[in-house]
CSV table of C-alpha atoms in Angstrom, one decimal:
chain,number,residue,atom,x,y,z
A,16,UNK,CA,20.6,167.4,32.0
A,17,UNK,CA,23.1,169.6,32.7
A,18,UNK,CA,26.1,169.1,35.0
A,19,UNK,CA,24.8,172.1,37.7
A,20,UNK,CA,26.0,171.6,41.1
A,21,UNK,CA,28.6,169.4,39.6
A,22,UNK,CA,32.2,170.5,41.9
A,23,UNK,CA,34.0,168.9,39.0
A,24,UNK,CA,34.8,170.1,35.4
A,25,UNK,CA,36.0,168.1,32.3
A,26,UNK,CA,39.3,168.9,31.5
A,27,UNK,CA,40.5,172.0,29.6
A,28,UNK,CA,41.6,169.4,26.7
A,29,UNK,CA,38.0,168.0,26.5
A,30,UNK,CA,36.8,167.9,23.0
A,31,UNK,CA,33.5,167.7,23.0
A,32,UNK,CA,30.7,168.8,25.7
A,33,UNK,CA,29.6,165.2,26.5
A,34,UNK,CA,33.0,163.9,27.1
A,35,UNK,CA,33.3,160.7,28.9
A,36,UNK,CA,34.6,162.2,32.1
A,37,UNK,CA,31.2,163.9,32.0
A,38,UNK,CA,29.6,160.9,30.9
A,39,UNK,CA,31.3,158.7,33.7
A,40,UNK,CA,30.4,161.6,36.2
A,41,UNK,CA,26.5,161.9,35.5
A,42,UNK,CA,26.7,158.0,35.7
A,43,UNK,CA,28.4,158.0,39.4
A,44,UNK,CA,25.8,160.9,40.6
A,45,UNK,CA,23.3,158.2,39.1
A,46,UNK,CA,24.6,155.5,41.0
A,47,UNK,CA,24.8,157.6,44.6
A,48,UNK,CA,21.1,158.1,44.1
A,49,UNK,CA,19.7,154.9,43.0
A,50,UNK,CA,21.7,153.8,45.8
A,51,UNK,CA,20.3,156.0,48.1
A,52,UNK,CA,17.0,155.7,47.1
A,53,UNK,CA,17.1,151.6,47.9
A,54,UNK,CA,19.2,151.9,51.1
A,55,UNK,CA,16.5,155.0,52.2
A,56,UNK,CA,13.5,152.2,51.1
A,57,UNK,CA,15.2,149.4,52.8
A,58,UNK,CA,16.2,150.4,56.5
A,59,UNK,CA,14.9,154.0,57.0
A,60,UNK,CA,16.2,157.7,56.1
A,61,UNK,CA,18.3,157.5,60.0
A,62,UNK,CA,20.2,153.8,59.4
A,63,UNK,CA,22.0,154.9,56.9
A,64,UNK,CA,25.2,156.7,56.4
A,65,UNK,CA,26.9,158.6,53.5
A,66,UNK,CA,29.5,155.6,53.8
A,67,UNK,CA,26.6,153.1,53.4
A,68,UNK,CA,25.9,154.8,50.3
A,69,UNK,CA,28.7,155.4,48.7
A,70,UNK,CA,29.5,151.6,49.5
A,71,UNK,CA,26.4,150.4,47.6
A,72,UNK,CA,26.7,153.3,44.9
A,73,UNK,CA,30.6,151.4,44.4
A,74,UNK,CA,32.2,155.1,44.4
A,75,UNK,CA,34.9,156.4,47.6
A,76,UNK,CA,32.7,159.3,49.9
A,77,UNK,CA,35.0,162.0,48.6
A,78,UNK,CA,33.0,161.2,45.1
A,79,UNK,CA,30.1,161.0,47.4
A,80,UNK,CA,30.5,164.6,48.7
A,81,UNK,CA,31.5,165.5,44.9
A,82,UNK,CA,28.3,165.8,44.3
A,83,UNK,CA,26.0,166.0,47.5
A,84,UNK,CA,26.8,168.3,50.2
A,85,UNK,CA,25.7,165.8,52.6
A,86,UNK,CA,22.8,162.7,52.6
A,87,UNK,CA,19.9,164.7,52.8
A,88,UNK,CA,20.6,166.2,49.2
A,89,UNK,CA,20.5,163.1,47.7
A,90,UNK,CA,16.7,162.9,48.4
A,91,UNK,CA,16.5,166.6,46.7
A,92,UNK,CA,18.7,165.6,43.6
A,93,UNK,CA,15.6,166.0,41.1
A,94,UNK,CA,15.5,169.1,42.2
A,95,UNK,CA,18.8,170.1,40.7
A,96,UNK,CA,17.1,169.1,37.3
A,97,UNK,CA,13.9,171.4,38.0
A,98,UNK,CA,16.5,174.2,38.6
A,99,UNK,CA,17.9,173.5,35.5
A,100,UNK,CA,14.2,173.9,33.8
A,101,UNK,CA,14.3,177.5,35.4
A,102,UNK,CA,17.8,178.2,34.4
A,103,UNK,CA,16.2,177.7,30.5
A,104,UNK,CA,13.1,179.3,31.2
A,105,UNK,CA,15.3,182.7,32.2
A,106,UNK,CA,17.6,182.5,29.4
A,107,UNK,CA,14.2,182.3,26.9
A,108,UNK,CA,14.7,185.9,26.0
A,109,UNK,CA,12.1,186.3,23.8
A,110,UNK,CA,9.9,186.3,26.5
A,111,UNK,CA,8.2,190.0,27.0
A,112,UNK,CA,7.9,192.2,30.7
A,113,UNK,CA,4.6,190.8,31.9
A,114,UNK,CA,2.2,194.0,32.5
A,115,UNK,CA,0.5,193.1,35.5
A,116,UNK,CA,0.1,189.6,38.2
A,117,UNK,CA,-2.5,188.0,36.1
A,118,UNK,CA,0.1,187.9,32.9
A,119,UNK,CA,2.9,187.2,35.2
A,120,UNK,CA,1.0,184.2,36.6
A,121,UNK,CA,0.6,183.0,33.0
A,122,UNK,CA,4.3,183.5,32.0
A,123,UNK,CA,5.4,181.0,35.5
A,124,UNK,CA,2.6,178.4,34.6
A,125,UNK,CA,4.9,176.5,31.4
A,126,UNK,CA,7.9,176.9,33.8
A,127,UNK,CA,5.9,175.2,36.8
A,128,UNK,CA,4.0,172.4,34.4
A,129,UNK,CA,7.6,171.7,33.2
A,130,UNK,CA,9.2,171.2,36.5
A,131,UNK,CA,6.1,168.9,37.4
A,132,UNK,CA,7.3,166.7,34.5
A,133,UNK,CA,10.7,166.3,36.0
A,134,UNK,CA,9.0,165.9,39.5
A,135,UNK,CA,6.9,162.9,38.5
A,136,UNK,CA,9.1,161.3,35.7
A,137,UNK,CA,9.8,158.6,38.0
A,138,UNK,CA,6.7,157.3,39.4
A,139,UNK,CA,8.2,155.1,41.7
A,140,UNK,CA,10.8,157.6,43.1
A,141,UNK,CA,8.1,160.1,43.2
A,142,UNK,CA,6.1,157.9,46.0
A,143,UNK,CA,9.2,156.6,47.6
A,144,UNK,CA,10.0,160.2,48.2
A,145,UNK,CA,6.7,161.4,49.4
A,146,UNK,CA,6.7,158.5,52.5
A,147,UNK,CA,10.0,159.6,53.1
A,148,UNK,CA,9.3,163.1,53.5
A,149,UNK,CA,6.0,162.0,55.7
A,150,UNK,CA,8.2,160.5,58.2
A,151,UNK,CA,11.3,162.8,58.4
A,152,UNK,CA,10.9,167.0,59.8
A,153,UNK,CA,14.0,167.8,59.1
A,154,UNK,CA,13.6,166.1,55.2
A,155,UNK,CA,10.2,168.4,55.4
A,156,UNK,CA,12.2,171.6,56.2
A,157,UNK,CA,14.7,171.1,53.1
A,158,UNK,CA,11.9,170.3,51.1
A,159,UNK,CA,10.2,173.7,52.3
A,160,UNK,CA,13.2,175.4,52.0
A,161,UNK,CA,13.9,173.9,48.1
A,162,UNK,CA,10.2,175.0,47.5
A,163,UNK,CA,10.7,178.6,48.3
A,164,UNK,CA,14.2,178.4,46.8
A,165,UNK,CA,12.0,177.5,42.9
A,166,UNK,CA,9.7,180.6,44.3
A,167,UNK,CA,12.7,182.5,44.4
A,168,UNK,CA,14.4,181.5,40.7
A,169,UNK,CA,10.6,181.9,39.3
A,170,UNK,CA,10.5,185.5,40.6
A,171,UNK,CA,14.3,186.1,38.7
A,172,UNK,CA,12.8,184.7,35.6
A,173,UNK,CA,10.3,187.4,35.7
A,174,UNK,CA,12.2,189.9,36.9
A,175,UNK,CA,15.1,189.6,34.0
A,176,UNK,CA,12.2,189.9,31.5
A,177,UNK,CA,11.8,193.3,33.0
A,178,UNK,CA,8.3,192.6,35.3
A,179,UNK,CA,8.4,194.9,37.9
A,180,UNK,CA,9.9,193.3,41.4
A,181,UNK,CA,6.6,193.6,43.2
A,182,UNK,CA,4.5,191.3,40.7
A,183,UNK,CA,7.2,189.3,40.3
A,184,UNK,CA,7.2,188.8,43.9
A,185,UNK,CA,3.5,188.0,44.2
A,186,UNK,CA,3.1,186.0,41.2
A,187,UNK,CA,5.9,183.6,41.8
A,188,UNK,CA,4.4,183.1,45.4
A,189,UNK,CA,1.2,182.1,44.2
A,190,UNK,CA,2.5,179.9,41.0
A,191,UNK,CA,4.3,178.3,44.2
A,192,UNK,CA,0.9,178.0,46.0
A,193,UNK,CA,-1.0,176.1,42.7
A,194,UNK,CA,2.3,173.8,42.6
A,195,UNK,CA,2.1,173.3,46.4
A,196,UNK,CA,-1.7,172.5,46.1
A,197,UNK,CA,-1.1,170.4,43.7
A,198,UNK,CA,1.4,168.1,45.4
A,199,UNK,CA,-1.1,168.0,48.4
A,200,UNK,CA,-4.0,166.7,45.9
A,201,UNK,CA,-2.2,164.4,44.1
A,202,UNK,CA,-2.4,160.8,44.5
A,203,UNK,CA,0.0,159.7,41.9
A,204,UNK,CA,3.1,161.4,40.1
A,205,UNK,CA,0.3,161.5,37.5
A,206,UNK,CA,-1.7,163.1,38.5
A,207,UNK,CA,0.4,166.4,39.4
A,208,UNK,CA,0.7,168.1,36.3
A,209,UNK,CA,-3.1,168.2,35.8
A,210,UNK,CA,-3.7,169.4,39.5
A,211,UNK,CA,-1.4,171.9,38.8
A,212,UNK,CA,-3.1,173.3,35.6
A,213,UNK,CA,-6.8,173.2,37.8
A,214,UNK,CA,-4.8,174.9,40.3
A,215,UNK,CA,-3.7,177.9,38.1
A,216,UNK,CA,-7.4,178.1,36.3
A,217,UNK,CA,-8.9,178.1,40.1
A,218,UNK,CA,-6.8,180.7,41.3
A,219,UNK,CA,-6.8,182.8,37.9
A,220,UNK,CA,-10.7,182.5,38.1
A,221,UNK,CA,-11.0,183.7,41.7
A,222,UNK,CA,-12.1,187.0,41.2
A,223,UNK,CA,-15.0,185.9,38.8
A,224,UNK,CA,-18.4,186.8,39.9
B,20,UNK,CA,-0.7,184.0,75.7
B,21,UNK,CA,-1.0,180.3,76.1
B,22,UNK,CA,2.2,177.9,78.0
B,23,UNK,CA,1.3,175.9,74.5
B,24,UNK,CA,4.3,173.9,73.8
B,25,UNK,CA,5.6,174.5,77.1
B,26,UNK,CA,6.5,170.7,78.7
B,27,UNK,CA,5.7,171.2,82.6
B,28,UNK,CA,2.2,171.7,83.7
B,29,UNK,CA,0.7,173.4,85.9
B,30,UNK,CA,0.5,171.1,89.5
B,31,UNK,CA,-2.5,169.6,90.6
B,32,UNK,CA,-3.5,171.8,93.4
B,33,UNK,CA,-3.1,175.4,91.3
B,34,UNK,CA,-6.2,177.3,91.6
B,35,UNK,CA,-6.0,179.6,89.1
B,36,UNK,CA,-5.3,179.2,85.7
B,37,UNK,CA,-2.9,182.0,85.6
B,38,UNK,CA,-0.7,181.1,88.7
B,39,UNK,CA,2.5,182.2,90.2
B,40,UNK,CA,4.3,179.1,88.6
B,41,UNK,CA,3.0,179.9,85.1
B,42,UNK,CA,3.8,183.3,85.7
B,43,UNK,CA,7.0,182.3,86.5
B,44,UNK,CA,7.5,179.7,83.9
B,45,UNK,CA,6.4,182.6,81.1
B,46,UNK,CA,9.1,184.9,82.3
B,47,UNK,CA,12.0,182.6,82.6
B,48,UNK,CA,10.8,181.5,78.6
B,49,UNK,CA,10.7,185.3,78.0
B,50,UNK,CA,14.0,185.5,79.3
B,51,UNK,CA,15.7,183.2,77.5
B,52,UNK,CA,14.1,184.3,74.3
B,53,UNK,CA,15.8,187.8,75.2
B,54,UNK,CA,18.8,186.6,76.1
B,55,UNK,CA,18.9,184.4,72.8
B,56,UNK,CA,18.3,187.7,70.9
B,57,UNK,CA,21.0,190.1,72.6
B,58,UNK,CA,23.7,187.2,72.2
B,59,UNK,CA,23.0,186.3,68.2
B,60,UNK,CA,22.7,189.7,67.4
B,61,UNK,CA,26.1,190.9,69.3
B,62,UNK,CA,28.3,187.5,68.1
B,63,UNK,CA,26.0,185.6,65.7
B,64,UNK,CA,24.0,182.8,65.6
B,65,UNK,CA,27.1,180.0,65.0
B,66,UNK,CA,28.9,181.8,67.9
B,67,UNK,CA,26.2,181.2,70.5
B,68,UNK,CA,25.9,178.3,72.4
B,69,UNK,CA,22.4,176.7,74.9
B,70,UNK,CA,24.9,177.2,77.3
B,71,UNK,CA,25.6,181.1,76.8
B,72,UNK,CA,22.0,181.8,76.1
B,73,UNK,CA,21.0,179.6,79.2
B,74,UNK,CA,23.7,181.6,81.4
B,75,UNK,CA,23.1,184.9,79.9
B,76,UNK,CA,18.9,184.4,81.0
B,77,UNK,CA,20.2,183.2,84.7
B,78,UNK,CA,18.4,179.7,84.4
B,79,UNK,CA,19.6,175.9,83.6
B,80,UNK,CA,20.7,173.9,80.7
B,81,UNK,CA,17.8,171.6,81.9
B,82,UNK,CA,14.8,175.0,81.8
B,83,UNK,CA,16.3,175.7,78.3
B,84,UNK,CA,15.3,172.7,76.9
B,85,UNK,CA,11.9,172.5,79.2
B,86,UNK,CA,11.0,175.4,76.7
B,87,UNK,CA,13.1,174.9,73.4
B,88,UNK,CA,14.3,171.7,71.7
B,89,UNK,CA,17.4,173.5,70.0
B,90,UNK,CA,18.7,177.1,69.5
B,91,UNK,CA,17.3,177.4,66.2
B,92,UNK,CA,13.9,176.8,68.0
B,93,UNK,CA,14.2,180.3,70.4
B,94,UNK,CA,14.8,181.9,66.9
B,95,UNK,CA,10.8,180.7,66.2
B,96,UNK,CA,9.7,181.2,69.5
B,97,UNK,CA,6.7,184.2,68.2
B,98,UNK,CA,5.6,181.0,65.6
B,99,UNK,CA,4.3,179.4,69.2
B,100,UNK,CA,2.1,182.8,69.9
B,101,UNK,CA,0.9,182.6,66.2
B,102,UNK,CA,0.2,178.9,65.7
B,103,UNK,CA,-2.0,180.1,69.3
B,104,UNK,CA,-4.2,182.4,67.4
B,105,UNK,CA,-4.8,180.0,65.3
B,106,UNK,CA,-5.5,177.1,67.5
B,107,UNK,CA,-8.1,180.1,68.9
B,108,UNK,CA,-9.7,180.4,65.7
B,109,UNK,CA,-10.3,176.6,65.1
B,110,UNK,CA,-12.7,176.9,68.6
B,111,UNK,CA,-14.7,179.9,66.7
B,112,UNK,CA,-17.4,177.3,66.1
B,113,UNK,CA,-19.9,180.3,65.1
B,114,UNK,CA,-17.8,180.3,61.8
B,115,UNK,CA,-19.9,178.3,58.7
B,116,UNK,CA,-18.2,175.6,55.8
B,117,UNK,CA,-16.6,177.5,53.3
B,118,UNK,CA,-18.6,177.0,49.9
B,119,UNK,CA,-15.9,177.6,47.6
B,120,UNK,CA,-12.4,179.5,47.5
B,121,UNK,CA,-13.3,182.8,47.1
B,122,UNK,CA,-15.1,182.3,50.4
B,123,UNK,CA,-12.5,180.3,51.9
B,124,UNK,CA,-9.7,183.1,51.5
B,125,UNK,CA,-12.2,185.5,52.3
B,126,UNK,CA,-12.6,183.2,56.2
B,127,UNK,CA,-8.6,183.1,55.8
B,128,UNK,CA,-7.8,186.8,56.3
B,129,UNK,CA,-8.4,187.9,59.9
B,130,UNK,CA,-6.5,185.1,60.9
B,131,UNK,CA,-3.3,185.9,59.1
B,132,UNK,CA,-4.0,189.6,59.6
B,133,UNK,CA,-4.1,188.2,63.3
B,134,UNK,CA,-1.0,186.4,62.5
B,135,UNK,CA,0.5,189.7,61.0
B,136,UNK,CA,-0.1,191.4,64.3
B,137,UNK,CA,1.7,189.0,66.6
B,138,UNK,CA,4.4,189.0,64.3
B,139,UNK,CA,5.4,192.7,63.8
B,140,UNK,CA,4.2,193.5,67.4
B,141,UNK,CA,8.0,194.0,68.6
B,142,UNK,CA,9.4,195.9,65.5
B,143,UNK,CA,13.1,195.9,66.6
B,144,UNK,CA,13.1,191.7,66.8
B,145,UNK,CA,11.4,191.9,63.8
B,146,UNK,CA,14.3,193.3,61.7
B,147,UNK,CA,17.0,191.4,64.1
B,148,UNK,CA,15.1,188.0,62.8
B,149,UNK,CA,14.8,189.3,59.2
B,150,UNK,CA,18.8,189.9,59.3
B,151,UNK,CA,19.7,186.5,61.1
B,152,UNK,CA,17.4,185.1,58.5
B,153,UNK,CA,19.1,186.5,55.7
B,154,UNK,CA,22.9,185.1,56.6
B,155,UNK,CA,21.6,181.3,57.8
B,156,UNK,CA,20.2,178.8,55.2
B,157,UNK,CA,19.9,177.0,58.5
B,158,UNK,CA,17.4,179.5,59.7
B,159,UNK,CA,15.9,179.5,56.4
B,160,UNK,CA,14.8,175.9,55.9
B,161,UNK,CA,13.4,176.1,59.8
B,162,UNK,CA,11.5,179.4,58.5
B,163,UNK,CA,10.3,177.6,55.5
B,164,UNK,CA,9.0,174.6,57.5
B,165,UNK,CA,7.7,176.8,60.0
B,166,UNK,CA,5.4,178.7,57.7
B,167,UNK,CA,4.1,175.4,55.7
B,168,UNK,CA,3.0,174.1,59.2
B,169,UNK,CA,1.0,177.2,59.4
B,170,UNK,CA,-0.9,176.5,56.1
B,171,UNK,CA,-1.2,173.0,57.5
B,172,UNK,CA,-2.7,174.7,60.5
B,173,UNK,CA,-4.6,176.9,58.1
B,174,UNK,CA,-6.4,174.2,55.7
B,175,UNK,CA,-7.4,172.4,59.7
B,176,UNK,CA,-9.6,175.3,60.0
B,177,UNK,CA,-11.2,175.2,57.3
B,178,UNK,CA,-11.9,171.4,57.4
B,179,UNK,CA,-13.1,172.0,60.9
B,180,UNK,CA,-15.6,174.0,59.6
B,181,UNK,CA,-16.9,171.7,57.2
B,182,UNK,CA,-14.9,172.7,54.0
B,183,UNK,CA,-14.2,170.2,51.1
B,184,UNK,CA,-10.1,169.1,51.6
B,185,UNK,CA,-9.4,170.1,48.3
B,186,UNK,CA,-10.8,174.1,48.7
B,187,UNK,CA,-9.1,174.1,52.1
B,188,UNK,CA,-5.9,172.9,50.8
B,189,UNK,CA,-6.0,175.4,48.2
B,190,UNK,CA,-7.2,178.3,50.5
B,191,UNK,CA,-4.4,177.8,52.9
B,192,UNK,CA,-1.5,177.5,50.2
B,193,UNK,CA,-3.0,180.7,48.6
B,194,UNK,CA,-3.3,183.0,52.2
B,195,UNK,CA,-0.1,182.0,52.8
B,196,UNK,CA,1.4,183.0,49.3
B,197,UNK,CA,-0.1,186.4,50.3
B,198,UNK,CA,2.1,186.3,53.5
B,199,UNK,CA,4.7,185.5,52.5
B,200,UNK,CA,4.6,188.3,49.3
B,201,UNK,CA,3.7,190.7,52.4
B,202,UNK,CA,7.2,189.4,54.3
B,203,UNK,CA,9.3,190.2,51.1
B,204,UNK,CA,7.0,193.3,50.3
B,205,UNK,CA,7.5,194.8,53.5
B,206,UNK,CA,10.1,197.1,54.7
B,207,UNK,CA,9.6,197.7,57.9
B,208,UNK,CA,7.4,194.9,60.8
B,209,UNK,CA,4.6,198.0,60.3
B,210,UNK,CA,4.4,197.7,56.7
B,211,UNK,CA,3.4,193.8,57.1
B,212,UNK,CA,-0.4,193.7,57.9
B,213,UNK,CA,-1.0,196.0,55.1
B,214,UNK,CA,1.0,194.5,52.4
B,215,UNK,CA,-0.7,191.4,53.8
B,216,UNK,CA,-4.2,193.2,53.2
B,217,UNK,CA,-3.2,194.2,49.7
B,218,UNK,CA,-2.0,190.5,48.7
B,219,UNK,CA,-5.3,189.1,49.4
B,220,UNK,CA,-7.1,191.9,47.7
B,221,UNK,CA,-5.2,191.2,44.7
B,222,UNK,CA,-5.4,187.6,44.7
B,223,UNK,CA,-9.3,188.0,44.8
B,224,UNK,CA,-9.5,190.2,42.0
B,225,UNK,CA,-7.2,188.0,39.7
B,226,UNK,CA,-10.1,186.9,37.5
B,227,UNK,CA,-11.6,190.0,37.0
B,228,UNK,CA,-11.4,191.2,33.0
């Protein structure tokens, strides 16, 4: 994983691109989140404070706020990895202009299955996070917001490859719709990548007789 | 227009359902959804203040927050009109179980057409909101929640219906992709109940060869 969103950069006299300033750094964003994840799990989203993190994480908050603008980011770390998915997916230039929604649609759905792997590679956090966002609005309204922030990147990819703006508009909306679907009828982390795929054949079927 | 969301009641001894308190109650909301509008558009959202807006509509800090819980929330007050047309469409108890997705899109329509309607009906607070939008992530992630507790509202009317959960979940995720394509489709608050139209068109012919 990349070091995206990272406010830090390795020295100029770093020799190689997984130095061990990096490698320290991706281990103290680790820490903040594990930690956040079991002080989140133990006394509620509201108990706890960036300082209660950073305690447990053993890092000072202005590593803390290195990394996270503030607490609620930590719950939407993964998502810096999905973005990172995207950022690939756009710099895959062999990709062709797709000529219409229904090939556009079919471009997004590797992207989308991809960033369900990275959504449900923890099974544990996967479900910790979903209670979480059950109990919290304003978690809930980043979480909508990150979600139409992915729509956003997946219309780019699209877009870059030369699709023209109005079906990449559409078709990133409803690649965002199967994905959204699919968190909704999943019970397990497992269990999202295959509701996703149902939900792109469902919706790339609708027009059947 | 229903007081829906609107804390006070109505006393006891009103005889009409439409009385002078009500009447009074919808104007001093009105009020202080204009005054809320005049004041972000002249010095900005982060400038403006419950107690500016609640002095600038000539009513209390207290009848502010009988009607809004925050600032942010004047910024959604049309979402209460629209989440009204579809409580409305939840009592249409003439409507039948969806059978499959086709048919539940197909139910989906009028209502976000309806939905279209209430939202471009004042074209000039349409672009001031589309602006305000634009410069606060703030706004944003509100928006964002906002519209996935329509297609929670959405997928309710289906299930009330009778619909299977899993074709109403889908349903709702997909008329609101169409939506939202229509919101960044759209130029002007006119344009948005035909782009809305077209969406849904195109999403029902996706299968066909």
């Amino acid at each position: 994983m990349s070091m995206l969103g990272c406010v830090t950069s390795p020295s100029p006299s770093d020799p190689a691109p997984d130095s061990l300033i990096q490698r320290k750094q991706r281990r103290a964003r680790q820490r903040i989140i594990d930690a956040a994840d079991e002080l989140f799990a133990l006394r509620g989203f509201d108990d706890v404070s960036v300082s209660d993190i950073a305690a447990r994480a053993e890092v000072g908050r202005t590593t803390f706020f290195r990394y996270f603008g503030d607490k609620t980011e930590v719950v939407f770390a993964r998502e810096q990895a999905m973005l990172d998915v995207i950022a690939r997916a756009e710099e895959d230039a062999s990709a062709e202009a797709a000529p219409d929604a229904r090939a556009a649609i079919e471009q997004l759905l590797p992207i989308v299955l991809n960033l369900c792997e990275h959504a449900a590679d923890e099974p544990d956090a996967f479900e910790r996070r979903a209670k979480l966002l059950d109990r919290h609005a304003e978690l809930r309204a980043r979480d909508a917001l990150k979600t139409q922030q992915l729509a956003g990147r997946l219309s780019e990819v699209l877009r870059r490859r030369g699709t023209a703006e109005h079906i990449a508009v559409f078709a990133a909306q409803i690649a965002l719709a199967c994905y959204e679907t699919a968190r909704r009828r999943a019970r397990t982390a497992a269990d999202l990548i295959e509701e996703t795929r149902a939900a792109f054949t469902e919706t790339l079927s609708l027009g059947r007789p």
